[in-house]
Amino acid sequence: MKRVKRLGLFLLFFLMCLGIFWVVLDIFAEYGMPWYIILAFSFFVAVALFNWHKFNPRRLL
């Protein structure tokens, strides 16, 4: 059940990022940016936001 909840939250983050970046990057799409780059960028931003609570900046030092 916890896995289903996490998957649902991730899909929510992904759809939110996809919607935001689709609107913002639609300007660049007019100049020839393909739709799958927007989709991939939204996916990676959603993964980054979803795992942000696990980020520990001390590991970078």
mmCIF file with all atom_site columns, C-alpha atoms in Angstrom:
data_model
loop_
_atom_site.group_PDB
_atom_site.id
_atom_site.type_symbol
_atom_site.label_atom_id
_atom_site.label_alt_id
_atom_site.label_comp_id
_atom_site.label_asym_id
_atom_site.label_entity_id
_atom_site.label_seq_id
_atom_site.pdbx_PDB_ins_code
_atom_site.Cartn_x
_atom_site.Cartn_y
_atom_site.Cartn_z
_atom_site.occupancy
_atom_site.B_iso_or_equiv
_atom_site.pdbx_formal_charge
_atom_site.auth_seq_id
_atom_site.auth_comp_id
_atom_site.auth_asym_id
_atom_site.auth_atom_id
_atom_site.pdbx_PDB_model_num
ATOM 1  C CA . MET A 1 1  ? 0.000  0.000  0.000   1.00 0.00 ? 1  MET A CA 1
ATOM 2  C CA . LYS A 1 2  ? 2.884  2.349  0.775   1.00 0.00 ? 2  LYS A CA 1
ATOM 3  C CA . ARG A 1 3  ? 4.361  1.673  -2.673  1.00 0.00 ? 3  ARG A CA 1
ATOM 4  C CA . VAL A 1 4  ? 1.046  2.552  -4.340  1.00 0.00 ? 4  VAL A CA 1
ATOM 5  C CA . LYS A 1 5  ? 0.869  5.789  -2.343  1.00 0.00 ? 5  LYS A CA 1
ATOM 6  C CA . ARG A 1 6  ? 4.423  6.734  -3.346  1.00 0.00 ? 6  ARG A CA 1
ATOM 7  C CA . LEU A 1 7  ? 3.674  5.922  -6.983  1.00 0.00 ? 7  LEU A CA 1
ATOM 8  C CA . GLY A 1 8  ? 0.552  8.071  -6.841  1.00 0.00 ? 8  GLY A CA 1
ATOM 9  C CA . LEU A 1 9  ? 2.486  10.968 -5.324  1.00 0.00 ? 9  LEU A CA 1
ATOM 10 C CA . PHE A 1 10 ? 5.181  10.625 -7.969  1.00 0.00 ? 10 PHE A CA 1
ATOM 11 C CA . LEU A 1 11 ? 2.588  10.638 -10.751 1.00 0.00 ? 11 LEU A CA 1
ATOM 12 C CA . LEU A 1 12 ? 1.070  13.764 -9.217  1.00 0.00 ? 12 LEU A CA 1
ATOM 13 C CA . PHE A 1 13 ? 4.505  15.460 -9.171  1.00 0.00 ? 13 PHE A CA 1
ATOM 14 C CA . PHE A 1 14 ? 5.166  14.307 -12.733 1.00 0.00 ? 14 PHE A CA 1
ATOM 15 C CA . LEU A 1 15 ? 1.868  15.613 -14.082 1.00 0.00 ? 15 LEU A CA 1
ATOM 16 C CA . MET A 1 16 ? 2.334  18.894 -12.230 1.00 0.00 ? 16 MET A CA 1
ATOM 17 C CA . CYS A 1 17 ? 5.854  19.345 -13.650 1.00 0.00 ? 17 CYS A CA 1
ATOM 18 C CA . LEU A 1 18 ? 4.698  18.282 -17.091 1.00 0.00 ? 18 LEU A CA 1
ATOM 19 C CA . GLY A 1 19 ? 1.906  20.847 -17.053 1.00 0.00 ? 19 GLY A CA 1
ATOM 20 C CA . ILE A 1 20 ? 4.159  23.651 -15.846 1.00 0.00 ? 20 ILE A CA 1
ATOM 21 C CA . PHE A 1 21 ? 7.010  22.918 -18.234 1.00 0.00 ? 21 PHE A CA 1
ATOM 22 C CA . TRP A 1 22 ? 4.684  22.275 -21.158 1.00 0.00 ? 22 TRP A CA 1
ATOM 23 C CA . VAL A 1 23 ? 3.346  25.809 -20.808 1.00 0.00 ? 23 VAL A CA 1
ATOM 24 C CA . VAL A 1 24 ? 6.763  27.393 -20.174 1.00 0.00 ? 24 VAL A CA 1
ATOM 25 C CA . LEU A 1 25 ? 8.683  25.441 -22.808 1.00 0.00 ? 25 LEU A CA 1
ATOM 26 C CA . ASP A 1 26 ? 5.931  25.779 -25.393 1.00 0.00 ? 26 ASP A CA 1
ATOM 27 C CA . ILE A 1 27 ? 7.683  28.993 -26.360 1.00 0.00 ? 27 ILE A CA 1
ATOM 28 C CA . PHE A 1 28 ? 10.790 26.965 -27.241 1.00 0.00 ? 28 PHE A CA 1
ATOM 29 C CA . ALA A 1 29 ? 8.682  24.354 -29.036 1.00 0.00 ? 29 ALA A CA 1
ATOM 30 C CA . GLU A 1 30 ? 7.771  27.009 -31.573 1.00 0.00 ? 30 GLU A CA 1
ATOM 31 C CA . TYR A 1 31 ? 11.452 27.148 -32.474 1.00 0.00 ? 31 TYR A CA 1
ATOM 32 C CA . GLY A 1 32 ? 11.772 23.406 -33.013 1.00 0.00 ? 32 GLY A CA 1
ATOM 33 C CA . MET A 1 33 ? 12.196 21.798 -29.580 1.00 0.00 ? 33 MET A CA 1
ATOM 34 C CA . PRO A 1 34 ? 10.629 18.324 -29.807 1.00 0.00 ? 34 PRO A CA 1
ATOM 35 C CA . TRP A 1 35 ? 7.928  17.227 -27.373 1.00 0.00 ? 35 TRP A CA 1
ATOM 36 C CA . TYR A 1 36 ? 9.960  14.312 -25.969 1.00 0.00 ? 36 TYR A CA 1
ATOM 37 C CA . ILE A 1 37 ? 12.646 16.673 -24.637 1.00 0.00 ? 37 ILE A CA 1
ATOM 38 C CA . ILE A 1 38 ? 9.944  18.535 -22.701 1.00 0.00 ? 38 ILE A CA 1
ATOM 39 C CA . LEU A 1 39 ? 8.627  15.187 -21.434 1.00 0.00 ? 39 LEU A CA 1
ATOM 40 C CA . ALA A 1 40 ? 12.089 13.995 -20.348 1.00 0.00 ? 40 ALA A CA 1
ATOM 41 C CA . PHE A 1 41 ? 12.911 17.310 -18.671 1.00 0.00 ? 41 PHE A CA 1
ATOM 42 C CA . SER A 1 42 ? 9.615  17.171 -16.751 1.00 0.00 ? 42 SER A CA 1
ATOM 43 C CA . PHE A 1 43 ? 10.357 13.598 -15.673 1.00 0.00 ? 43 PHE A CA 1
ATOM 44 C CA . PHE A 1 44 ? 13.808 14.457 -14.309 1.00 0.00 ? 44 PHE A CA 1
ATOM 45 C CA . VAL A 1 45 ? 12.513 17.537 -12.483 1.00 0.00 ? 45 VAL A CA 1
ATOM 46 C CA . ALA A 1 46 ? 9.714  15.443 -10.961 1.00 0.00 ? 46 ALA A CA 1
ATOM 47 C CA . VAL A 1 47 ? 12.245 12.835 -9.788  1.00 0.00 ? 47 VAL A CA 1
ATOM 48 C CA . ALA A 1 48 ? 14.436 15.572 -8.304  1.00 0.00 ? 48 ALA A CA 1
ATOM 49 C CA . LEU A 1 49 ? 11.530 17.180 -6.450  1.00 0.00 ? 49 LEU A CA 1
ATOM 50 C CA . PHE A 1 50 ? 10.183 13.831 -5.290  1.00 0.00 ? 50 PHE A CA 1
ATOM 51 C CA . ASN A 1 51 ? 13.550 12.825 -3.788  1.00 0.00 ? 51 ASN A CA 1
ATOM 52 C CA . TRP A 1 52 ? 14.470 16.270 -2.442  1.00 0.00 ? 52 TRP A CA 1
ATOM 53 C CA . HIS A 1 53 ? 13.794 15.226 1.173   1.00 0.00 ? 53 HIS A CA 1
ATOM 54 C CA . LYS A 1 54 ? 16.583 12.610 0.870   1.00 0.00 ? 54 LYS A CA 1
ATOM 55 C CA . PHE A 1 55 ? 19.127 15.195 -0.276  1.00 0.00 ? 55 PHE A CA 1
ATOM 56 C CA . ASN A 1 56 ? 21.918 15.818 2.218   1.00 0.00 ? 56 ASN A CA 1
ATOM 57 C CA . PRO A 1 57 ? 24.235 18.692 1.250   1.00 0.00 ? 57 PRO A CA 1
ATOM 58 C CA . ARG A 1 58 ? 26.894 17.517 3.723   1.00 0.00 ? 58 ARG A CA 1
ATOM 59 C CA . ARG A 1 59 ? 27.569 14.550 1.443   1.00 0.00 ? 59 ARG A CA 1
ATOM 60 C CA . LEU A 1 60 ? 28.832 16.962 -1.200  1.00 0.00 ? 60 LEU A CA 1
ATOM 61 C CA . LEU A 1 61 ? 31.567 18.322 1.074   1.00 0.00 ? 61 LEU A CA 1
#
